[in-house]
Coordinates of C-alpha atoms in Angstrom, one line a residue:
M276 CA 0.0 0.0 0.0
L277 CA 2.9 2.3 0.9
T278 CA 4.5 1.6 -2.5
L279 CA 1.3 2.5 -4.3
A280 CA 1.1 5.8 -2.5
V281 CA 4.7 6.7 -3.3
I282 CA 4.1 5.9 -7.0
V283 CA 1.0 8.1 -7.0
L284 CA 2.8 11.0 -5.5
L285 CA 5.9 10.6 -7.6
W286 CA 4.2 9.7 -10.9
P287 CA 4.4 13.2 -12.5
Q288 CA 8.1 13.3 -11.8
L289 CA 8.7 9.7 -12.9
T290 CA 7.0 10.3 -16.2
Q291 CA 8.3 13.8 -16.9
G292 CA 10.4 13.7 -20.1
S293 CA 9.4 10.2 -20.9
D294 CA 6.1 10.7 -22.7
S295 CA 5.3 8.3 -25.5
L296 CA 1.9 9.7 -26.4
P297 CA 1.9 13.1 -28.3
V298 CA -0.4 15.2 -26.1
K299 CA -1.1 18.8 -27.3
V300 CA -2.6 21.8 -25.7
A301 CA -3.3 25.4 -26.7
N302 CA -0.2 27.5 -27.3
A303 CA -1.7 30.5 -25.4
A304 CA -3.4 30.7 -22.0
V305 CA -7.1 30.0 -22.1
I306 CA -9.3 32.9 -20.9
G307 CA -12.5 32.3 -18.9
K308 CA -15.0 34.7 -17.3
L309 CA -15.9 34.5 -13.7
G310 CA -19.1 32.5 -13.2
S311 CA -19.1 31.2 -16.8
S312 CA -17.9 27.9 -18.4
V313 CA -14.7 27.3 -20.4
V314 CA -13.1 24.4 -22.3
L315 CA -9.4 23.6 -21.9
P316 CA -8.4 22.0 -25.2
C317 CA -6.2 18.9 -25.0
W318 CA -5.7 16.2 -27.7
L319 CA -3.4 13.7 -29.2
D320 CA -1.7 14.4 -32.5
P321 CA -1.7 12.2 -34.4
S322 CA -5.1 11.1 -33.2
L323 CA -5.7 7.8 -31.3
D324 CA -8.7 6.1 -29.8
I325 CA -8.3 6.7 -26.0
S326 CA -11.7 5.5 -24.9
N327 CA -10.1 2.5 -23.1
M328 CA -7.4 4.5 -21.5
E329 CA -7.1 6.4 -18.1
I330 CA -7.5 10.2 -18.3
R331 CA -6.6 12.5 -15.4
W332 CA -6.8 16.3 -15.2
Y333 CA -5.1 17.7 -12.1
R334 CA -3.6 20.9 -10.6
P335 CA 0.1 21.2 -9.7
H336 CA 1.1 18.9 -6.8
K337 CA -2.4 17.3 -6.7
F338 CA -2.0 14.2 -8.9
G339 CA -3.8 12.2 -6.3
K340 CA -6.8 14.6 -6.1
P341 CA -7.7 15.2 -9.7
V342 CA -10.0 17.8 -11.2
L343 CA -11.4 15.0 -13.3
F344 CA -10.7 11.2 -13.4
Y345 CA -11.8 8.9 -16.2
R346 CA -11.3 5.1 -16.1
D347 CA -13.2 2.0 -17.2
H348 CA -15.2 4.0 -19.7
K349 CA -16.6 6.4 -17.1
V350 CA -15.8 9.5 -15.1
T351 CA -15.6 8.7 -11.4
T352 CA -15.6 11.0 -8.4
D353 CA -13.8 8.5 -6.0
L354 CA -10.6 10.5 -6.0
Q355 CA -11.9 13.9 -7.3
E356 CA -11.1 17.1 -5.5
E357 CA -14.3 18.2 -3.8
S358 CA -14.4 21.7 -5.2
Y359 CA -14.6 20.3 -8.8
I360 CA -17.4 17.8 -8.2
N361 CA -20.3 18.6 -10.6
R362 CA -18.2 21.4 -12.2
S363 CA -15.9 19.4 -14.5
A364 CA -16.6 17.1 -17.5
L365 CA -14.9 15.8 -20.6
A366 CA -15.7 18.0 -23.6
L367 CA -15.0 18.5 -27.3
R368 CA -12.3 21.0 -28.3
E369 CA -14.3 21.8 -31.4
P370 CA -17.9 21.0 -32.5
Q371 CA -16.8 18.5 -35.2
S372 CA -14.6 16.5 -32.9
A373 CA -15.4 12.8 -32.4
G374 CA -14.2 13.0 -28.8
L375 CA -12.2 10.1 -27.2
K376 CA -12.4 8.1 -30.4
V377 CA -9.9 10.6 -32.0
G378 CA -7.9 11.4 -28.9
D379 CA -9.8 14.5 -27.7
L380 CA -9.6 14.6 -23.9
S381 CA -10.5 18.3 -23.5
L382 CA -11.9 19.5 -20.1
R383 CA -14.9 21.7 -19.5
L384 CA -15.1 23.7 -16.3
D385 CA -18.4 25.3 -15.1
N386 CA -19.2 28.1 -12.7
L387 CA -15.6 29.5 -12.8
N388 CA -14.3 31.2 -9.7
T389 CA -11.1 33.1 -9.0
D390 CA -9.4 30.0 -7.5
D391 CA -9.6 28.2 -10.9
G392 CA -6.9 30.5 -12.4
G393 CA -3.5 28.8 -13.0
I394 CA -2.0 25.7 -14.4
F395 CA -3.9 22.5 -15.3
H396 CA -2.2 19.2 -16.2
C397 CA -3.7 17.0 -18.9
F398 CA -2.6 13.3 -18.5
V399 CA -3.5 10.1 -20.4
S400 CA -2.1 6.6 -20.0
G401 CA -2.8 3.1 -21.5
V402 CA -1.1 -0.1 -22.7
S403 CA 0.5 1.8 -25.6
G404 CA 2.1 4.4 -23.3
Y405 CA 1.3 7.7 -21.6
G406 CA 1.5 11.4 -22.2
S407 CA 1.0 14.7 -20.5
A408 CA 0.9 18.5 -21.1
A409 CA 0.2 21.6 -19.1
T410 CA -2.1 24.5 -20.0
T411 CA -2.9 27.8 -18.2
L412 CA -6.3 29.2 -17.4
N413 CA -6.7 32.9 -16.7
I414 CA -9.9 34.0 -15.0
L415 CA -11.2 37.3 -16.3
V416 CA -13.3 39.1 -13.8
Q417 CA -15.3 42.2 -14.9
G418 CA -15.7 44.7 -12.1
S419 CA -18.7 46.9 -11.3
S420 CA -19.9 49.7 -13.6
P421 CA -17.8 52.7 -12.8
V422 CA -19.3 55.3 -10.4
L423 CA -18.8 58.9 -11.5
S424 CA -18.8 61.6 -8.9
V425 CA -18.3 65.4 -9.3
Q426 CA -16.8 67.9 -7.0
F427 CA -16.3 71.7 -7.3
K428 CA -12.7 72.8 -7.3
D429 CA -12.0 76.5 -7.8
D430 CA -13.4 77.3 -11.3
F431 CA -13.2 73.6 -12.4
L432 CA -15.1 70.4 -11.9
N433 CA -13.1 67.4 -10.5
V434 CA -14.8 64.3 -12.1
S435 CA -13.7 61.0 -10.5
C436 CA -14.3 57.5 -11.9
S437 CA -14.0 54.5 -9.6
S438 CA -14.8 50.7 -9.8
C439 CA -13.8 47.5 -8.0
G440 CA -13.8 43.8 -8.7
W441 CA -11.4 43.4 -11.7
Q442 CA -9.0 40.7 -12.7
P443 CA -6.6 41.3 -14.3
Q444 CA -6.0 45.0 -14.0
P445 CA -8.3 46.9 -16.4
R446 CA -7.5 49.7 -18.8
I447 CA -9.3 53.0 -18.5
E448 CA -10.3 55.5 -21.2
W449 CA -11.8 58.9 -20.8
K450 CA -13.8 60.6 -23.6
S451 CA -15.6 63.9 -24.1
N452 CA -18.9 63.7 -25.9
R453 CA -18.2 60.0 -26.4
N454 CA -15.8 60.7 -29.2
T455 CA -12.7 62.6 -28.2
P456 CA -10.3 60.7 -25.9
F457 CA -8.3 62.7 -23.3
R458 CA -5.8 61.9 -20.6
P459 CA -7.0 61.9 -17.0
G460 CA -5.3 63.8 -14.3
G461 CA -4.5 60.7 -12.2
L462 CA -4.9 57.0 -12.1
V463 CA -4.5 54.7 -9.0
Y464 CA -4.9 50.9 -8.8
S465 CA -5.3 49.0 -5.5
Q466 CA -6.2 45.6 -4.3
A467 CA -9.3 44.8 -2.3
E468 CA -9.6 42.2 0.4
N469 CA -10.9 39.6 -2.1
K470 CA -7.6 40.1 -4.1
L471 CA -9.5 41.8 -7.0
T472 CA -8.4 45.1 -8.4
C473 CA -9.9 48.5 -7.7
V474 CA -9.3 51.5 -9.9
Q475 CA -9.8 55.2 -9.3
S476 CA -9.1 57.9 -11.9
W477 CA -9.9 61.6 -12.0
A478 CA -9.9 64.5 -14.4
L479 CA -10.1 68.3 -13.8
L480 CA -12.5 69.7 -16.3
S481 CA -13.9 73.1 -17.3
P482 CA -17.7 73.5 -16.8
S483 CA -17.8 74.2 -20.6
F484 CA -17.5 70.4 -21.1
H485 CA -20.7 68.6 -22.0
E486 CA -20.9 64.8 -21.8
V487 CA -17.9 63.0 -20.3
S488 CA -17.6 59.2 -20.2
C489 CA -15.2 56.9 -18.4
S490 CA -14.9 53.3 -19.6
L491 CA -13.0 50.3 -18.1
F492 CA -12.1 47.2 -20.0
I493 CA -9.8 44.2 -20.2
T494 CA -10.6 43.4 -23.8
K495 CA -12.0 45.9 -26.3
G496 CA -15.6 45.5 -27.1
D497 CA -16.5 44.4 -23.6
E498 CA -16.4 47.6 -21.7
R499 CA -18.0 48.9 -18.5
E500 CA -18.9 52.5 -19.2
S501 CA -20.5 55.4 -17.3
T502 CA -21.4 58.9 -18.6
V503 CA -22.1 62.1 -16.8
D504 CA -23.6 65.3 -18.2
I505 CA -21.3 68.0 -16.9
Q506 CA -23.8 70.8 -17.8
T507 CA -26.5 69.3 -15.7
I508 CA -24.3 68.5 -12.8
S509 CA -22.6 71.9 -12.8
R510 CA -26.0 73.6 -12.4
L511 CA -26.3 71.7 -9.1
M512 CA -22.8 72.7 -7.8
V513 CA -22.4 75.3 -5.1
P514 CA -18.8 76.2 -4.3
A515 CA -17.7 76.2 -0.6
E516 CA -18.0 79.5 1.2
D517 CA -14.3 80.0 1.8
G518 CA -14.4 83.8 1.8
S519 CA -13.2 84.1 -1.8
G520 CA -16.8 84.7 -3.0
F521 CA -16.8 88.3 -1.6
W522 CA -13.6 89.3 -3.5
K523 CA -14.8 87.6 -6.7
A524 CA -18.1 89.5 -6.4
L525 CA -16.2 92.8 -5.7
F526 CA -14.0 92.2 -8.7
A527 CA -17.0 91.5 -10.9
V528 CA -18.7 94.7 -9.8
A529 CA -15.6 96.8 -10.4
L530 CA -15.1 95.2 -13.8
L531 CA -18.7 95.9 -14.8
A532 CA -18.4 99.5 -13.6
A533 CA -15.2 100.0 -15.7
L534 CA -16.9 98.5 -18.7
A535 CA -19.9 100.8 -18.2
M536 CA -17.7 103.9 -18.1
I537 CA -15.9 102.8 -21.3
G538 CA -19.3 102.3 -22.9
V539 CA -20.5 105.8 -21.9
G540 CA -17.3 107.4 -23.3
V541 CA -17.7 105.6 -26.6
F542 CA -21.4 106.6 -26.7
L543 CA -20.6 110.3 -26.2
Y544 CA -17.9 110.2 -28.7
G545 CA -20.0 108.5 -31.3
K546 CA -22.9 110.9 -30.7
Y547 CA -21.1 113.7 -32.4
K548 CA -19.5 111.7 -35.1
T549 CA -20.7 112.0 -38.7
G550 CA -23.5 109.6 -39.4
Y551 CA -24.7 109.5 -35.8
M552 CA -28.3 110.2 -36.7
Q553 CA -28.3 107.4 -39.2
A554 CA -26.8 105.0 -36.7
K555 CA -29.4 106.0 -34.2
A556 CA -32.2 105.3 -36.7
D557 CA -30.7 101.9 -37.5
E558 CA -30.4 101.1 -33.8
E559 CA -34.1 102.0 -33.3
D560 CA -35.2 99.8 -36.1
Q561 CA -33.1 96.9 -34.7
R562 CA -34.6 97.5 -31.2
K563 CA -38.2 97.3 -32.7
D564 CA -37.3 94.1 -34.5
E565 CA -35.9 92.5 -31.3
E566 CA -39.1 93.5 -29.4
D567 CA -41.3 92.0 -32.1
Q568 CA -39.2 88.8 -32.0
R569 CA -39.4 88.6 -28.2
K570 CA -43.2 89.1 -28.4
D571 CA -43.5 86.3 -31.0
E572 CA -41.4 84.0 -28.8
E573 CA -43.5 84.8 -25.7
D574 CA -46.7 84.2 -27.6
Q575 CA -45.3 80.9 -28.9
R576 CA -44.3 79.9 -25.4
K577 CA -47.7 80.7 -24.0
D578 CA -49.3 78.6 -26.7
E579 CA -47.1 75.7 -25.9
E580 CA -47.9 76.0 -22.2
D581 CA -51.6 76.0 -22.9
Q582 CA -51.2 72.8 -25.0
L583 CA -49.2 70.9 -22.3
T584 CA -51.0 69.3 -19.4
V585 CA -48.0 69.2 -17.1
C586 CA -47.7 69.5 -13.4
S587 CA -45.9 72.6 -12.4
K588 CA -42.9 72.4 -10.1
P589 CA -41.4 75.9 -9.8
S590 CA -41.2 75.9 -6.0
I591 CA -41.9 73.7 -2.9
T592 CA -45.1 75.8 -2.3
D593 CA -46.5 74.9 -5.7
L594 CA -45.3 71.3 -5.4
R595 CA -47.3 70.9 -2.1
K596 CA -50.5 71.6 -4.1
H597 CA -50.0 68.0 -5.4
A598 CA -49.3 66.7 -1.9
V599 CA -50.4 63.2 -0.8
N600 CA -49.9 61.7 2.7
I601 CA -48.2 58.4 2.3
T602 CA -49.1 55.5 4.6
L603 CA -46.6 52.7 5.0
N604 CA -47.5 49.1 4.3
S605 CA -46.7 47.2 7.5
S606 CA -47.4 43.7 6.1
N607 CA -44.7 41.4 4.9
V608 CA -41.8 43.4 6.3
Y609 CA -38.7 41.9 7.8
P610 CA -38.4 41.5 11.6
D611 CA -35.5 43.9 11.6
V612 CA -37.8 46.7 10.6
F613 CA -40.0 48.8 13.0
I614 CA -43.1 50.8 11.8
N615 CA -45.0 52.9 14.3
S616 CA -48.8 52.6 14.8
N617 CA -49.6 55.6 12.6
R618 CA -47.6 53.9 9.8
N619 CA -45.6 57.1 9.0
V620 CA -42.3 56.3 10.7
V621 CA -39.9 53.5 9.9
R622 CA -36.6 52.6 11.4
D623 CA -34.2 49.7 11.9
R624 CA -34.4 47.6 15.0
A625 CA -31.3 46.7 17.1
S626 CA -31.3 43.2 15.5
A627 CA -30.6 44.8 12.1
A628 CA -27.0 45.6 12.9
E629 CA -26.4 42.1 14.2
N630 CA -27.9 40.5 11.1
N631 CA -26.2 42.7 8.5
K632 CA -22.6 43.1 9.5
G633 CA -21.2 42.8 5.9
P634 CA -20.5 45.7 3.6
G635 CA -23.1 47.3 1.3
F636 CA -26.5 48.9 1.8
P637 CA -29.2 46.8 3.5
Y638 CA -31.8 46.9 0.7
Y639 CA -33.8 44.1 2.4
L640 CA -35.1 46.6 5.0
S641 CA -37.1 48.5 2.3
V642 CA -40.9 49.0 2.9
C643 CA -43.5 50.3 0.5
G644 CA -46.4 52.7 0.8
I645 CA -50.0 51.5 0.4
N646 CA -50.6 54.4 -1.9
S647 CA -50.4 53.6 -5.6
F648 CA -50.3 55.8 -8.7
T649 CA -51.3 55.2 -12.3
S650 CA -51.7 58.8 -13.5
G651 CA -51.4 62.4 -12.6
C652 CA -48.9 64.0 -10.2
A653 CA -48.1 63.4 -6.6
Y654 CA -45.7 65.0 -4.0
W655 CA -44.6 63.8 -0.6
E656 CA -41.9 64.7 1.9
V657 CA -39.6 62.5 4.0
K658 CA -37.9 63.9 7.1
L659 CA -34.4 62.5 7.9
T660 CA -33.8 64.0 11.3
A661 CA -35.3 64.2 14.8
P662 CA -34.9 66.6 17.7
S663 CA -31.4 66.6 19.1
T664 CA -30.1 64.2 16.5
K665 CA -28.0 64.5 13.4
P666 CA -29.5 63.9 9.9
K667 CA -29.5 60.3 8.8
K668 CA -26.6 59.1 6.7
S669 CA -28.1 55.8 5.6
W670 CA -31.5 55.9 3.8
L671 CA -33.3 55.3 0.6
I672 CA -36.3 57.0 -0.9
G673 CA -38.0 56.3 -4.3
V674 CA -40.7 54.5 -6.2
T675 CA -41.2 51.0 -7.6
K676 CA -43.6 48.9 -9.6
A677 CA -46.4 47.7 -7.3
S678 CA -45.9 44.1 -8.5
H679 CA -42.2 44.0 -7.7
Y680 CA -40.6 42.1 -4.8
L681 CA -37.9 43.9 -2.8
N682 CA -34.8 41.9 -2.2
N683 CA -31.2 42.6 -1.1
D684 CA -29.5 42.2 -4.5
K685 CA -28.5 45.7 -5.8
N686 CA -28.2 44.3 -9.3
D687 CA -32.0 43.7 -9.3
L688 CA -32.9 47.3 -8.1
T689 CA -32.4 49.2 -11.3
P690 CA -34.6 51.4 -13.5
S691 CA -34.8 48.8 -16.2
K692 CA -36.2 46.4 -13.6
G693 CA -38.7 48.9 -12.2
F694 CA -36.9 50.7 -9.4
W695 CA -36.1 54.4 -9.2
F696 CA -34.6 55.9 -6.1
L697 CA -32.2 58.3 -4.3
C698 CA -30.0 56.6 -1.8
S699 CA -27.4 57.6 0.8
D700 CA -24.8 55.4 2.6
E701 CA -21.4 56.1 4.1
E702 CA -19.5 54.3 1.4
T703 CA -20.8 56.1 -1.7
G704 CA -22.5 59.1 -0.4
I705 CA -25.8 60.3 -2.0
H706 CA -26.4 58.7 -5.4
I707 CA -29.1 58.0 -7.9
N708 CA -29.6 54.4 -9.1
T709 CA -29.4 55.3 -12.7
E710 CA -27.7 52.9 -15.1
P711 CA -24.8 53.7 -14.6
E712 CA -25.1 55.0 -11.1
I713 CA -24.4 58.7 -10.5
S714 CA -23.2 60.3 -7.3
L715 CA -24.7 63.7 -6.5
P716 CA -22.5 66.6 -5.4
V717 CA -24.8 67.8 -2.7
N718 CA -24.5 68.4 1.0
P719 CA -24.9 65.0 2.6
S720 CA -26.8 66.4 5.6
L721 CA -30.2 66.6 3.9
E722 CA -32.9 67.1 6.5
V723 CA -36.1 66.9 4.4
V724 CA -36.3 65.2 0.9
G725 CA -39.2 66.2 -1.4
V726 CA -40.4 63.6 -4.0
F727 CA -42.4 64.7 -7.0
L728 CA -43.9 62.1 -9.3
D729 CA -45.2 63.1 -12.7
Y730 CA -46.6 59.9 -14.1
E731 CA -47.6 61.1 -17.6
K732 CA -44.2 62.8 -18.3
G733 CA -42.3 59.9 -16.8
E734 CA -40.4 62.0 -14.3
L735 CA -39.4 61.4 -10.7
S736 CA -37.8 64.5 -9.1
F737 CA -36.0 64.9 -5.8
Y738 CA -35.8 68.2 -3.8
N739 CA -34.0 69.5 -0.8
A740 CA -37.4 70.6 0.6
K741 CA -36.0 72.6 3.5
K742 CA -34.0 74.8 1.2
D743 CA -36.3 74.6 -1.9
V744 CA -33.6 73.3 -4.1
H745 CA -34.1 70.8 -7.0
L746 CA -31.6 67.9 -6.8
F747 CA -32.2 65.6 -9.7
T748 CA -34.9 64.4 -12.1
M749 CA -35.0 60.8 -13.4
K750 CA -36.8 60.4 -16.7
T751 CA -38.5 57.1 -17.7
K752 CA -41.8 55.7 -19.0
F753 CA -44.0 54.4 -16.1
Q754 CA -46.3 51.5 -16.8
G755 CA -48.9 50.0 -14.4
E756 CA -49.1 50.8 -10.7
I757 CA -46.3 52.7 -9.1
V758 CA -45.9 52.8 -5.3
P759 CA -43.5 54.8 -3.0
F760 CA -40.9 52.8 -1.1
F761 CA -38.4 53.7 1.6
N762 CA -35.5 52.2 3.5
P763 CA -34.3 53.5 6.9
G764 CA -30.8 52.1 6.6
I765 CA -28.8 50.9 9.7
G766 CA -27.2 52.6 12.6
D767 CA -28.7 56.1 12.6
K768 CA -30.4 57.5 15.7
A769 CA -33.0 59.4 13.7
P770 CA -35.8 57.5 12.1
L771 CA -37.2 58.0 8.6
T772 CA -40.5 60.0 8.9
I773 CA -43.0 60.8 6.3
N774 CA -44.1 64.4 6.8
L775 CA -47.8 65.3 7.2
I776 CA -47.9 68.1 4.7
E777 CA -50.0 71.1 6.0
S778 CA -51.5 72.1 2.7
I779 CA -53.4 68.8 2.7
T780 CA -55.0 69.3 6.1
E781 CA -55.7 73.0 5.3
S782 CA -57.5 72.1 2.1
R783 CA -59.5 69.5 3.9
G784 CA -60.4 72.0 6.6
E785 CA -61.5 74.5 3.9
S786 CA -63.6 71.8 2.3
A787 CA -65.3 71.0 5.6
E788 CA -66.1 74.6 6.2
N789 CA -67.6 75.0 2.7
A790 CA -69.7 71.9 3.3
S791 CA -71.0 73.1 6.6
A792 CA -71.8 76.5 5.1

């Protein structure tokens, strides 16, 4: 028995350099994607019927624990390494191959993981001899879609692009308006705990830029790309109050005053120049033409407004005319979620922190409202603070299709699958679940978020309701019933509270008075 064990352990070394069967493998490394299947080609040349022989695929130094073991006309799992059970099989290296009859002993691996990368030995033996060869499998792991974030820096916008979960290291490409490549300001690679690569790059851009895209790829044609509209984002930007604003304003006023004085001097000089009267007449005609054009444009704008049945949203006061009071649906919620008796407050229980210690946002804590919308406009407000507490850092507010089931898989919570929301967590800050995801350059300490739904226009808008500031509008095409949904996150002292909007109660009071009158 001991002799047999020694032979098994030393067999690769004993047979090295003494092969009598011509085993061939691919010249280059085989590429396989994480989670997919791959075939490692291995064959005899010239061909030979090996259906009566022994076939063994194994990793380095694991001859006795093969990836696949074929003997007596069947694949057996008696010696097989446990991690490859139900994941390995003999395969054809090309569709027209006759398999073992022509010496094709290729291996198929399913559900690839990162540990599968490396060297595989292909070995065959029989009465006519033996042969072996080694091939390499590289596991290609595509990381997450890059997340773009924008920050104000002096008179420029610092756009950063970050993504994790790559293997091998990806290449990065920046483009303006999807066509013109440009070099970023910086690029940093790092390794995460799972040994996969993270990448972060940034570019300092003028606000005059329009659309900017960042794409990551290992092979061309298989990119992960994100795009941001600089013009839209720059309108949301408010530079920090560092004291420079006063001097910039003072300089602007002085410059305008100087330009005005120059203009007056030119005007007085030109007044007494030959041809002044003719120039004045021409100027008067031009002014009348401009007034007529402005009047035509104003009339056209009014006509267009009369034709559109849109819900106005110029201010929070006007938005509250479309207010609805949302009631939370307390049925079918997780035990880690607490909803008060009035069903307008939701928060995490103490057990939530114990049951969700891993990274990532706890999407499973989400709850829906009982209100549903199939037309018209609706507005509601969500408070993210409470007396003597700081504003919440972890929360989610949005809408979803009424028929959808909420789960904890972020990949299932996308607009294309019927979810639209604004979310905040300590890892990524405040972001929109657009495809790709966009981080918003707003103050993270939001206290009241206003949500405005325009079903017909397919718009979902978010507001800083306390400061009457529009944050972002998502555009889509709603179909079927849409319901609000919320998530209180984990670890904040403040709960998530749906505000009772006063305009609703006031209008109800007026209706009651009119009825009694």
